[in-house]
Amino acid sequence: MNKNSSNVMAMAPSTSNKRETVCIFGTGDFGRALGHKLIQSGYPIVFGSRSTQAPSLIPRDAEVLSHAEAAQKATVIIIAIQRQHYNFLTQLAETLHGKVLVDISNNLKMNQYPESNAENLAQLVPGAKVVKAFNTVSAWALQSGTLDASRQVFVCGDNMQAKQMVMDIVRSLGLTPVDQGSLLAAREIENYPLQLFPMWKFPIFLSLGLTAFFFFYCLTYNVIYPYVHENQDFSFYIAITIANQICPTLALILLASVYLPGVLAAIIQLYRGTKYRRFPDWLDKWMLCRKQLGLIALAFASLHVLYTLVTPIRSFIKWRTSSQTISEALNNKTEPLNNTNAWLGDSYLALGILGFFLFVLLGITSLPSVSNSVNWREFRFVQSKLGYLSLILCTAHTLVYGGKWFLYPSSYRWYLPHAYMLSLIIPCIVLVVKFVLIFPCLDKPLTRIRQGWERNPQYSE
Ligand code: NAP
């Protein structure tokens, strides 16, 4: 009774500026790093350890006691011990009754145990208030202060007051607590550190697959075909010419694939007449990684710009220009300026420059620091309206450059069209379908569906 009431008192908001003592079980890497940081933030620290001989790496101002003695000195106890060693805590159940136990542990595999480590801790010490926190912060980052990428600390727990106490500690360390709800969320939080770029997998595999496909396609078209038919060696095309065909092709296809799932989702919603049915899993996943697809597309577009800028200094281009000039000089004949070609050339460059500018703008607005400073409407305006405008400009840039090849039979080698023609297929489909969806006969019902209207309501009023 006495013990419980002392814990309740300890949990009451403190009126003095003095910080409450925090206890850390375990003097390993994480325990020590967190101990250092807490001491820097003004918290008295006591370590609970199997050995009371303070190791040399322990912060000088910290006490090292047995687990039971240390636990009695604090209300918040951070368990910096691996889950497989938790069993000894059952013997301390009485001492830990009413205390706030912070589980920071991680696993080696996703969903390694049927229940989360934090839930396991709560089962071992049923009288304690278990809170999950700190597991996504690394000991190294805590100690070196390089916490830029991991400033967020995910916190969850069933007891609001205990969770609040832990979030206050997180805040005073200069970190940002993110309340994830009840202890049930611990399972998901424990999986976070094991995820390796989860949103990047599909975009990276897709772009690698497309790069390999277009590399062999362009190799066949530009190098193997001339070699077989004209015995000409254009193998040096691999370094820049082919790379500069793959990059714009992929940039355009990936940019279009950012907008393709939105168009497919609109068609599905129109067909079903409701927004209250789940999209197929593949479409859900595709929608979630649109930002990553867009960023990879931007990387390919930037490479295309660089490859294009070096064109005038390529020896092949210099040779071609000089031999043209010499042949004109020898024939004493100057080719007249072709106005149509000059227009086409300048328009194609202008469309490319404007398209790339908007593309970069889209990339910048997807940065968290920028997207956090605009409201939802502004973000949608940039990502949707400017995004489509960028897609239109980039598609027009490719059409002006390579569209004419559709008409020339000589541009089909072994019945294969030029890569630029292939790159136009998906963007043109997206733009045409989007254009059709703007018609009021489709746009109006789609807007109503997105506002909650259903063609065949499930629950009639
Ligand atoms: P560690 O360096 O191996 O330290 C673990 C500590 O646990 C030991 O120093 C020891 O402290 C105590 N311990 C070991 N065996 C024990 C046993 N049988 N009974 C009681 N106590 C025992 O591990 P760590 O890297 O600090 O990680 C500790 C926890 O933090 C783990 O659950 C880990 O998943 C989590 N975590 C670590 C990091 C990180 O970057 N290291 C990041 C996030 C989360 P005493 O000798 O003082 O008893």
Short mmCIF file of C-alpha atoms and ligand atoms in Angstrom, two decimals:
data_model
loop_
_atom_site.label_atom_id
_atom_site.label_comp_id
_atom_site.label_asym_id
_atom_site.label_seq_id
_atom_site.Cartn_x
_atom_site.Cartn_y
_atom_site.Cartn_z
CA MET A 1 0.00 0.00 0.00
CA ASN A 2 2.77 2.31 1.05
CA LYS A 3 4.80 1.42 -2.01
CA ASN A 4 1.90 2.11 -4.36
CA SER A 5 1.11 5.46 -2.86
CA SER A 6 4.74 6.55 -3.14
CA ASN A 7 4.59 5.68 -6.87
CA VAL A 8 1.42 7.69 -7.37
CA MET A 9 3.11 10.64 -5.71
CA ALA A 10 6.14 10.24 -7.90
CA MET A 11 3.91 10.36 -11.00
CA ALA A 12 2.24 13.59 -9.98
CA PRO A 13 3.50 16.57 -12.01
CA SER A 14 6.60 18.04 -10.38
CA THR A 15 6.38 21.67 -9.37
CA SER A 16 10.13 22.16 -8.96
CA ASN A 17 12.61 22.44 -11.85
CA LYS A 18 14.57 19.49 -10.54
CA ARG A 19 14.30 16.48 -12.80
CA GLU A 20 13.15 13.08 -11.48
CA THR A 21 15.77 10.35 -11.19
CA VAL A 22 15.68 7.91 -14.09
CA CYS A 23 16.81 4.32 -13.63
CA ILE A 24 18.42 2.32 -16.44
CA PHE A 25 18.68 -1.46 -16.21
CA GLY A 26 21.75 -2.63 -18.13
CA THR A 27 25.11 -0.93 -18.55
CA GLY A 28 25.54 -2.02 -22.18
CA ASP A 29 25.95 0.21 -25.26
CA PHE A 30 22.44 1.63 -25.28
CA GLY A 31 22.11 2.01 -21.51
CA ARG A 32 25.36 4.00 -21.34
CA ALA A 33 24.57 6.17 -24.38
CA LEU A 34 21.11 7.02 -23.06
CA GLY A 35 22.57 7.59 -19.58
CA HIS A 36 25.06 10.15 -20.99
CA LYS A 37 22.32 11.97 -22.86
CA LEU A 38 19.97 12.01 -19.84
CA ILE A 39 22.71 13.36 -17.57
CA GLN A 40 23.45 16.10 -20.13
CA SER A 41 19.73 16.99 -20.00
CA GLY A 42 19.82 17.29 -16.21
CA TYR A 43 18.41 13.93 -15.09
CA PRO A 44 19.98 12.17 -12.10
CA ILE A 45 20.74 8.63 -13.33
CA VAL A 46 21.01 5.36 -11.49
CA PHE A 47 22.02 2.15 -13.24
CA GLY A 48 20.68 -1.25 -12.23
CA SER A 49 23.26 -3.88 -13.07
CA ARG A 50 24.27 -7.48 -12.34
CA SER A 51 27.56 -6.06 -11.02
CA THR A 52 27.77 -2.97 -8.82
CA GLN A 53 31.43 -2.44 -9.80
CA ALA A 54 30.91 0.57 -12.07
CA PRO A 55 32.59 -0.14 -15.45
CA SER A 56 34.97 2.62 -16.61
CA LEU A 57 32.66 3.66 -19.47
CA ILE A 58 29.77 4.52 -17.14
CA PRO A 59 29.09 8.29 -16.94
CA ARG A 60 30.92 9.71 -13.91
CA ASP A 61 27.82 11.24 -12.30
CA ALA A 62 25.82 8.01 -12.39
CA GLU A 63 25.37 5.52 -9.57
CA VAL A 64 25.52 1.77 -10.23
CA LEU A 65 23.43 -0.39 -7.88
CA SER A 66 21.78 -3.77 -7.88
CA HIS A 67 18.56 -3.96 -9.92
CA ALA A 68 16.32 -3.94 -6.82
CA GLU A 69 18.12 -1.00 -5.15
CA ALA A 70 18.23 1.04 -8.35
CA ALA A 71 14.54 0.42 -9.09
CA GLN A 72 13.54 1.83 -5.71
CA LYS A 73 15.18 5.18 -6.55
CA ALA A 74 13.11 5.99 -9.64
CA THR A 75 9.65 5.83 -11.11
CA VAL A 76 10.78 5.48 -14.70
CA ILE A 77 12.96 2.46 -15.41
CA ILE A 78 14.44 2.01 -18.86
CA ILE A 79 15.12 -1.64 -19.63
CA ALA A 80 18.29 -1.57 -21.76
CA ILE A 81 18.58 -5.35 -21.85
CA GLN A 82 17.91 -7.87 -24.63
CA ARG A 83 14.46 -9.51 -24.48
CA GLN A 84 15.86 -13.03 -23.90
CA HIS A 85 17.24 -11.87 -20.50
CA TYR A 86 13.95 -10.38 -19.23
CA ASN A 87 13.05 -13.41 -17.07
CA PHE A 88 14.95 -12.13 -14.00
CA LEU A 89 12.47 -9.22 -13.85
CA THR A 90 9.74 -11.54 -12.51
CA GLN A 91 11.70 -11.80 -9.26
CA LEU A 92 11.52 -7.98 -8.98
CA ALA A 93 7.77 -7.88 -9.66
CA GLU A 94 6.99 -6.46 -6.24
CA THR A 95 9.60 -3.70 -6.45
CA LEU A 96 8.53 -2.84 -9.98
CA HIS A 97 4.82 -2.66 -9.09
CA GLY A 98 3.38 0.67 -10.32
CA LYS A 99 6.66 1.73 -11.96
CA VAL A 100 6.92 2.88 -15.55
CA LEU A 101 8.99 0.32 -17.46
CA VAL A 102 10.31 1.56 -20.79
CA ASP A 103 10.92 -1.23 -23.27
CA ILE A 104 13.49 -0.17 -25.87
CA SER A 105 14.31 -3.60 -27.27
CA ASN A 106 14.49 -4.73 -30.86
CA ASN A 107 14.52 -8.13 -32.52
CA LEU A 108 16.77 -9.71 -35.12
CA LYS A 109 13.89 -10.72 -37.41
CA MET A 110 10.49 -9.26 -38.29
CA ASN A 111 7.66 -10.68 -36.14
CA GLN A 112 10.19 -12.92 -34.37
CA TYR A 113 7.85 -13.68 -31.46
CA PRO A 114 4.07 -14.11 -31.38
CA GLU A 115 3.78 -11.07 -29.09
CA SER A 116 5.85 -7.88 -29.04
CA ASN A 117 8.76 -7.56 -26.59
CA ALA A 118 6.86 -4.82 -24.78
CA GLU A 119 3.75 -7.03 -24.39
CA ASN A 120 6.00 -9.82 -23.14
CA LEU A 121 7.45 -7.43 -20.56
CA ALA A 122 3.93 -6.42 -19.49
CA GLN A 123 3.06 -10.11 -19.01
CA LEU A 124 6.21 -10.74 -16.95
CA VAL A 125 5.59 -7.74 -14.67
CA PRO A 126 1.81 -7.30 -14.69
CA GLY A 127 1.83 -4.59 -11.99
CA ALA A 128 4.09 -2.25 -14.03
CA LYS A 129 3.09 0.35 -16.63
CA VAL A 130 4.93 -0.65 -19.77
CA VAL A 131 5.73 1.94 -22.42
CA LYS A 132 7.53 1.21 -25.70
CA ALA A 133 10.01 3.90 -26.82
CA PHE A 134 13.52 4.67 -28.10
CA ASN A 135 13.90 1.44 -30.13
CA THR A 136 14.34 3.32 -33.43
CA VAL A 137 17.17 5.47 -32.04
CA SER A 138 20.66 3.98 -32.23
CA ALA A 139 23.16 4.08 -29.36
CA TRP A 140 25.77 5.49 -31.74
CA ALA A 141 23.49 8.34 -32.86
CA LEU A 142 22.62 9.15 -29.23
CA GLN A 143 26.27 9.34 -28.27
CA SER A 144 27.58 11.16 -31.34
CA GLY A 145 24.61 13.55 -31.46
CA THR A 146 23.94 12.77 -35.17
CA LEU A 147 20.23 12.32 -34.70
CA ASP A 148 19.06 14.23 -37.75
CA ALA A 149 17.42 11.28 -39.47
CA SER A 150 16.05 9.68 -36.33
CA ARG A 151 14.81 12.56 -34.23
CA GLN A 152 11.38 10.93 -34.02
CA VAL A 153 10.82 8.56 -31.12
CA PHE A 154 7.77 6.33 -31.49
CA VAL A 155 6.01 5.88 -28.16
CA CYS A 156 3.13 3.58 -27.27
CA GLY A 157 1.56 2.26 -24.09
CA ASP A 158 -1.75 1.56 -22.39
CA ASN A 159 -1.31 3.99 -19.49
CA MET A 160 -1.70 7.60 -20.60
CA GLN A 161 0.10 9.12 -17.60
CA ALA A 162 3.08 6.77 -17.97
CA LYS A 163 3.24 7.47 -21.70
CA GLN A 164 3.17 11.21 -20.99
CA MET A 165 6.10 10.88 -18.56
CA VAL A 166 8.17 9.05 -21.18
CA MET A 167 7.24 11.58 -23.86
CA ASP A 168 8.38 14.40 -21.53
CA ILE A 169 11.76 12.67 -21.15
CA VAL A 170 11.99 12.22 -24.94
CA ARG A 171 11.24 15.91 -25.44
CA SER A 172 13.80 17.05 -22.90
CA LEU A 173 16.45 15.08 -24.79
CA GLY A 174 15.72 17.26 -27.85
CA LEU A 175 13.86 14.47 -29.64
CA THR A 176 10.31 14.38 -30.98
CA PRO A 177 7.91 11.88 -29.43
CA VAL A 178 5.33 10.40 -31.80
CA ASP A 179 2.38 8.85 -29.97
CA GLN A 180 1.52 5.59 -31.71
CA GLY A 181 -1.34 4.63 -29.38
CA SER A 182 -1.72 1.56 -27.19
CA LEU A 183 0.85 -1.15 -26.46
CA LEU A 184 -0.63 -3.14 -29.36
CA ALA A 185 1.34 -0.84 -31.68
CA ALA A 186 4.63 -2.10 -30.18
CA ARG A 187 4.73 -4.99 -32.63
CA GLU A 188 4.78 -2.64 -35.60
CA ILE A 189 7.24 -0.25 -33.90
CA GLU A 190 9.61 -3.15 -33.23
CA ASN A 191 9.60 -3.96 -36.94
CA TYR A 192 10.57 -0.39 -38.00
CA PRO A 193 14.35 -0.74 -37.47
CA LEU A 194 14.35 -3.97 -39.50
CA GLN A 195 12.78 -2.42 -42.56
CA LEU A 196 15.20 -1.61 -45.35
CA PHE A 197 13.86 1.22 -47.52
CA PRO A 198 10.38 -0.43 -47.62
CA MET A 199 8.91 2.18 -49.96
CA TRP A 200 11.88 2.08 -52.33
CA LYS A 201 11.88 -1.63 -53.15
CA PHE A 202 9.29 -1.60 -55.95
CA PRO A 203 10.55 1.66 -57.58
CA ILE A 204 14.17 0.44 -57.48
CA PHE A 205 13.35 -3.02 -58.91
CA LEU A 206 11.12 -1.47 -61.56
CA SER A 207 13.79 1.01 -62.66
CA LEU A 208 16.53 -1.65 -62.62
CA GLY A 209 14.35 -3.95 -64.73
CA LEU A 210 13.49 -1.18 -67.19
CA THR A 211 17.14 -0.04 -67.37
CA ALA A 212 18.26 -3.58 -68.25
CA PHE A 213 15.49 -3.95 -70.82
CA PHE A 214 16.18 -0.61 -72.54
CA PHE A 215 19.94 -1.13 -72.43
CA PHE A 216 19.66 -4.35 -74.47
CA TYR A 217 16.97 -2.82 -76.65
CA CYS A 218 19.11 0.25 -77.50
CA LEU A 219 22.20 -1.93 -77.91
CA THR A 220 20.37 -4.06 -80.47
CA TYR A 221 18.95 -1.02 -82.23
CA ASN A 222 22.02 1.23 -82.28
CA VAL A 223 25.02 -1.12 -82.22
CA ILE A 224 24.15 -4.68 -83.24
CA TYR A 225 21.84 -3.77 -86.15
CA PRO A 226 24.34 -1.39 -87.91
CA TYR A 227 27.09 -3.96 -87.35
CA VAL A 228 25.10 -6.81 -88.88
CA HIS A 229 23.62 -4.80 -91.77
CA GLU A 230 26.33 -2.25 -92.62
CA ASN A 231 29.36 -3.74 -90.88
CA GLN A 232 29.77 -0.47 -88.97
CA ASP A 233 31.19 -0.41 -85.45
CA PHE A 234 29.20 1.95 -83.24
CA SER A 235 30.11 0.23 -79.98
CA PHE A 236 31.30 3.57 -78.51
CA TYR A 237 27.60 4.56 -78.45
CA ILE A 238 27.34 2.55 -75.22
CA ALA A 239 29.09 5.23 -73.14
CA ILE A 240 26.94 8.26 -73.92
CA THR A 241 24.50 7.80 -76.80
CA ILE A 242 22.76 4.75 -75.36
CA ALA A 243 22.92 6.09 -71.81
CA ASN A 244 21.34 9.29 -73.08
CA GLN A 245 18.53 7.29 -74.65
CA ILE A 246 17.88 5.17 -71.57
CA CYS A 247 17.79 8.13 -69.14
CA PRO A 248 15.08 10.22 -70.84
CA THR A 249 13.10 7.09 -71.70
CA LEU A 250 13.08 5.96 -68.07
CA ALA A 251 12.49 9.47 -66.74
CA LEU A 252 9.35 9.78 -68.85
CA ILE A 253 8.02 6.27 -68.20
CA LEU A 254 8.59 6.57 -64.43
CA LEU A 255 7.06 10.05 -64.31
CA ALA A 256 4.00 8.68 -66.11
CA SER A 257 3.90 5.74 -63.70
CA VAL A 258 3.50 8.27 -60.86
CA TYR A 259 0.19 9.36 -62.38
CA LEU A 260 -0.97 6.03 -63.84
CA PRO A 261 -2.23 4.52 -60.51
CA GLY A 262 -4.34 7.66 -59.84
CA VAL A 263 -5.97 7.27 -63.24
CA LEU A 264 -6.55 3.53 -62.68
CA ALA A 265 -8.02 4.26 -59.23
CA ALA A 266 -10.44 6.77 -60.81
CA ILE A 267 -11.57 4.18 -63.39
CA ILE A 268 -12.07 1.55 -60.65
CA GLN A 269 -14.08 3.98 -58.50
CA LEU A 270 -16.25 4.99 -61.47
CA TYR A 271 -16.83 1.34 -62.35
CA ARG A 272 -17.70 0.33 -58.78
CA GLY A 273 -19.66 3.51 -58.07
CA THR A 274 -18.17 3.78 -54.56
CA LYS A 275 -14.95 4.70 -52.79
CA TYR A 276 -15.72 2.40 -49.86
CA ARG A 277 -14.19 -0.73 -51.34
CA ARG A 278 -10.50 -1.46 -51.09
CA PHE A 279 -8.34 -1.18 -54.17
CA PRO A 280 -6.42 -4.30 -55.18
CA ASP A 281 -3.28 -4.72 -53.06
CA TRP A 282 -0.90 -4.04 -55.95
CA LEU A 283 -2.61 -0.71 -56.65
CA ASP A 284 -2.45 0.29 -52.96
CA LYS A 285 1.27 -0.48 -52.86
CA TRP A 286 1.86 1.31 -56.15
CA MET A 287 0.09 4.46 -54.86
CA LEU A 288 2.17 4.44 -51.67
CA CYS A 289 5.47 4.59 -53.56
CA ARG A 290 4.60 7.32 -56.06
CA LYS A 291 6.95 9.80 -54.40
CA GLN A 292 9.89 7.39 -54.71
CA LEU A 293 9.01 6.67 -58.36
CA GLY A 294 8.97 10.41 -59.02
CA LEU A 295 12.34 10.94 -57.33
CA ILE A 296 13.97 8.16 -59.36
CA ALA A 297 12.44 9.67 -62.51
CA LEU A 298 13.95 13.03 -61.51
CA ALA A 299 17.37 11.39 -61.08
CA PHE A 300 17.15 9.95 -64.63
CA ALA A 301 16.00 13.31 -66.00
CA SER A 302 18.98 15.06 -64.32
CA LEU A 303 21.37 12.52 -65.85
CA HIS A 304 19.75 13.16 -69.25
CA VAL A 305 20.44 16.90 -68.82
CA LEU A 306 24.11 16.22 -67.98
CA TYR A 307 24.58 13.79 -70.88
CA THR A 308 23.00 16.32 -73.24
CA LEU A 309 25.22 19.16 -72.02
CA VAL A 310 28.40 17.26 -72.89
CA THR A 311 27.22 16.57 -76.46
CA PRO A 312 29.20 19.44 -78.10
CA ILE A 313 32.52 18.24 -76.62
CA ARG A 314 32.12 14.63 -77.80
CA SER A 315 34.74 13.77 -80.42
CA PHE A 316 32.16 11.97 -82.57
CA ILE A 317 29.99 15.09 -82.72
CA LYS A 318 33.04 17.32 -83.38
CA TRP A 319 34.09 14.97 -86.20
CA ARG A 320 30.58 14.96 -87.69
CA THR A 321 30.32 18.79 -87.59
CA SER A 322 33.76 19.36 -89.09
CA SER A 323 33.29 16.81 -91.88
CA GLN A 324 29.97 18.49 -92.77
CA THR A 325 31.71 21.89 -92.89
CA ILE A 326 34.60 20.53 -94.97
CA SER A 327 32.24 18.83 -97.42
CA GLU A 328 30.27 22.09 -97.79
CA ALA A 329 33.57 23.99 -98.36
CA LEU A 330 34.79 21.44 -100.92
CA ASN A 331 31.50 21.59 -102.81
CA ASN A 332 31.44 25.37 -102.39
CA LYS A 333 27.84 25.09 -101.28
CA THR A 334 26.20 26.19 -98.03
CA GLU A 335 23.09 24.39 -96.86
CA PRO A 336 20.28 26.95 -96.41
CA LEU A 337 18.79 27.24 -92.94
CA ASN A 338 15.76 24.96 -92.64
CA ASN A 339 13.26 27.07 -90.75
CA THR A 340 11.00 24.16 -89.85
CA ASN A 341 13.92 22.22 -88.38
CA ALA A 342 15.10 25.31 -86.49
CA TRP A 343 11.62 25.72 -85.01
CA LEU A 344 11.38 22.04 -84.12
CA GLY A 345 14.85 22.08 -82.53
CA ASP A 346 14.20 25.18 -80.44
CA SER A 347 10.69 24.07 -79.39
CA TYR A 348 11.99 20.67 -78.35
CA LEU A 349 14.70 22.31 -76.20
CA ALA A 350 12.30 24.86 -74.71
CA LEU A 351 9.77 22.14 -73.80
CA GLY A 352 12.54 20.07 -72.22
CA ILE A 353 13.85 22.99 -70.16
CA LEU A 354 10.37 23.94 -68.88
CA GLY A 355 9.42 20.31 -68.20
CA PHE A 356 12.65 19.73 -66.29
CA PHE A 357 12.17 22.95 -64.29
CA LEU A 358 8.71 21.80 -63.14
CA PHE A 359 10.08 18.34 -62.49
CA VAL A 360 12.73 19.81 -60.14
CA LEU A 361 10.03 21.91 -58.45
CA LEU A 362 8.01 18.72 -57.83
CA GLY A 363 11.08 17.06 -56.35
CA ILE A 364 11.73 20.00 -54.03
CA THR A 365 8.14 20.11 -52.78
CA SER A 366 8.30 16.40 -51.93
CA LEU A 367 11.08 17.08 -49.38
CA PRO A 368 9.57 16.75 -45.88
CA SER A 369 10.89 20.16 -44.79
CA VAL A 370 9.09 21.82 -47.73
CA SER A 371 5.93 19.68 -47.79
CA ASN A 372 5.47 20.29 -44.05
CA SER A 373 5.37 24.03 -44.65
CA VAL A 374 2.52 23.97 -47.20
CA ASN A 375 -1.06 23.00 -46.53
CA TRP A 376 -2.77 19.96 -48.05
CA ARG A 377 -4.41 21.99 -50.86
CA GLU A 378 -1.14 23.65 -51.84
CA PHE A 379 0.65 20.29 -51.78
CA ARG A 380 -2.02 18.71 -54.01
CA PHE A 381 -1.90 21.66 -56.36
CA VAL A 382 1.86 21.29 -56.85
CA GLN A 383 1.93 17.50 -57.00
CA SER A 384 -1.16 17.06 -59.15
CA LYS A 385 -1.59 20.15 -61.37
CA LEU A 386 2.08 21.06 -61.80
CA GLY A 387 2.92 17.35 -61.97
CA TYR A 388 0.55 16.84 -64.91
CA LEU A 389 1.88 19.99 -66.55
CA SER A 390 5.40 18.63 -66.21
CA LEU A 391 4.25 15.31 -67.72
CA ILE A 392 2.61 17.15 -70.63
CA LEU A 393 5.75 19.23 -71.29
CA CYS A 394 8.12 16.25 -71.06
CA THR A 395 5.86 14.16 -73.33
CA ALA A 396 5.66 17.03 -75.83
CA HIS A 397 9.47 17.38 -75.64
CA THR A 398 9.84 13.71 -76.60
CA LEU A 399 7.09 13.89 -79.24
CA VAL A 400 8.70 16.87 -80.99
CA TYR A 401 12.08 15.14 -80.89
CA GLY A 402 11.15 11.56 -81.73
CA GLY A 403 7.52 11.65 -82.86
CA LYS A 404 8.45 12.01 -86.54
CA TRP A 405 10.13 8.60 -86.42
CA PHE A 406 6.73 6.95 -86.29
CA LEU A 407 6.36 7.92 -89.95
CA TYR A 408 9.74 6.78 -91.30
CA PRO A 409 9.90 3.08 -92.25
CA SER A 410 13.73 3.32 -92.01
CA SER A 411 13.44 4.02 -88.27
CA TYR A 412 12.14 0.49 -87.71
CA ARG A 413 15.11 -1.86 -87.39
CA TRP A 414 14.21 -5.52 -87.36
CA TYR A 415 10.64 -4.22 -86.94
CA LEU A 416 11.74 -2.55 -83.69
CA PRO A 417 10.65 1.07 -83.22
CA HIS A 418 13.09 3.63 -81.74
CA ALA A 419 13.23 3.69 -77.91
CA TYR A 420 11.71 7.21 -77.91
CA MET A 421 8.59 5.82 -79.50
CA LEU A 422 8.28 3.19 -76.78
CA SER A 423 8.80 5.81 -74.07
CA LEU A 424 5.74 7.70 -75.32
CA ILE A 425 3.23 4.85 -74.93
CA ILE A 426 2.52 5.04 -71.16
CA PRO A 427 2.63 8.88 -70.87
CA CYS A 428 0.24 9.21 -73.83
CA ILE A 429 -2.17 6.65 -72.33
CA VAL A 430 -2.11 8.48 -68.96
CA LEU A 431 -2.67 11.88 -70.55
CA VAL A 432 -5.46 10.71 -72.87
CA VAL A 433 -7.33 8.90 -70.06
CA LYS A 434 -6.85 11.89 -67.74
CA PHE A 435 -8.21 14.15 -70.48
CA VAL A 436 -11.26 11.91 -70.89
CA LEU A 437 -11.81 11.91 -67.12
CA ILE A 438 -12.03 15.71 -67.14
CA PHE A 439 -15.27 15.57 -69.19
CA PRO A 440 -18.15 16.61 -66.90
CA CYS A 441 -20.07 13.38 -67.57
CA LEU A 442 -17.24 11.49 -65.81
CA ASP A 443 -15.74 14.19 -63.60
CA LYS A 444 -19.03 14.98 -61.80
CA PRO A 445 -19.87 11.40 -60.71
CA LEU A 446 -16.20 10.84 -59.79
CA THR A 447 -16.16 13.95 -57.58
CA ARG A 448 -19.41 12.82 -55.92
CA ILE A 449 -18.02 9.33 -55.33
CA ARG A 450 -14.93 10.85 -53.73
CA GLN A 451 -17.20 12.92 -51.49
CA GLY A 452 -18.88 9.73 -50.24
CA TRP A 453 -21.79 9.22 -52.67
CA GLU A 454 -22.51 5.59 -53.65
CA ARG A 455 -24.34 4.32 -56.73
CA ASN A 456 -25.71 1.31 -54.82
CA PRO A 457 -25.47 2.30 -51.13
CA GLN A 458 -24.70 -0.60 -48.79
CA TYR A 459 -26.64 0.92 -45.92
CA SER A 460 -29.83 2.70 -46.97
CA GLU A 461 -31.02 5.45 -44.62
P1 NAP B 1 24.39 -4.79 -24.85
O1 NAP B 1 25.50 -3.84 -25.14
O2 NAP B 1 24.62 -6.22 -25.10
O3 NAP B 1 23.97 -4.57 -23.35
C1 NAP B 1 22.96 -5.31 -22.76
C2 NAP B 1 23.09 -5.24 -21.26
O4 NAP B 1 22.14 -6.12 -20.71
C3 NAP B 1 24.42 -5.76 -20.75
O5 NAP B 1 25.41 -4.79 -20.74
C4 NAP B 1 24.10 -6.24 -19.35
O6 NAP B 1 24.19 -5.15 -18.43
C5 NAP B 1 22.61 -6.63 -19.46
N1 NAP B 1 22.51 -8.08 -19.45
C6 NAP B 1 23.09 -8.95 -20.28
N2 NAP B 1 22.74 -10.21 -19.98
C7 NAP B 1 21.90 -10.14 -18.91
C8 NAP B 1 21.21 -11.11 -18.14
N3 NAP B 1 21.30 -12.40 -18.38
N4 NAP B 1 20.44 -10.65 -17.13
C9 NAP B 1 20.33 -9.33 -16.86
N5 NAP B 1 20.99 -8.38 -17.55
C10 NAP B 1 21.75 -8.78 -18.57
O7 NAP B 1 23.09 -4.39 -25.67
P2 NAP B 1 22.64 -2.93 -26.13
O8 NAP B 1 23.16 -2.67 -27.47
O9 NAP B 1 22.88 -1.94 -25.06
O10 NAP B 1 21.06 -3.16 -26.29
C11 NAP B 1 20.23 -3.21 -25.15
C12 NAP B 1 18.78 -3.18 -25.61
O11 NAP B 1 18.58 -1.96 -26.35
C13 NAP B 1 18.43 -4.30 -26.56
O12 NAP B 1 17.15 -4.77 -26.27
C14 NAP B 1 18.46 -3.67 -27.93
O13 NAP B 1 17.55 -4.29 -28.82
C15 NAP B 1 18.00 -2.25 -27.60
N6 NAP B 1 18.47 -1.24 -28.58
C16 NAP B 1 19.80 -1.11 -28.83
C17 NAP B 1 20.22 -0.14 -29.73
C18 NAP B 1 21.68 0.05 -30.02
O14 NAP B 1 22.01 0.88 -30.88
N7 NAP B 1 22.57 -0.64 -29.36
C19 NAP B 1 19.29 0.69 -30.40
C20 NAP B 1 17.94 0.52 -30.07
C21 NAP B 1 17.54 -0.43 -29.17
P3 NAP B 1 24.84 -5.35 -16.97
O15 NAP B 1 26.15 -6.06 -17.21
O16 NAP B 1 24.98 -4.00 -16.45
O17 NAP B 1 23.89 -6.21 -16.20
#
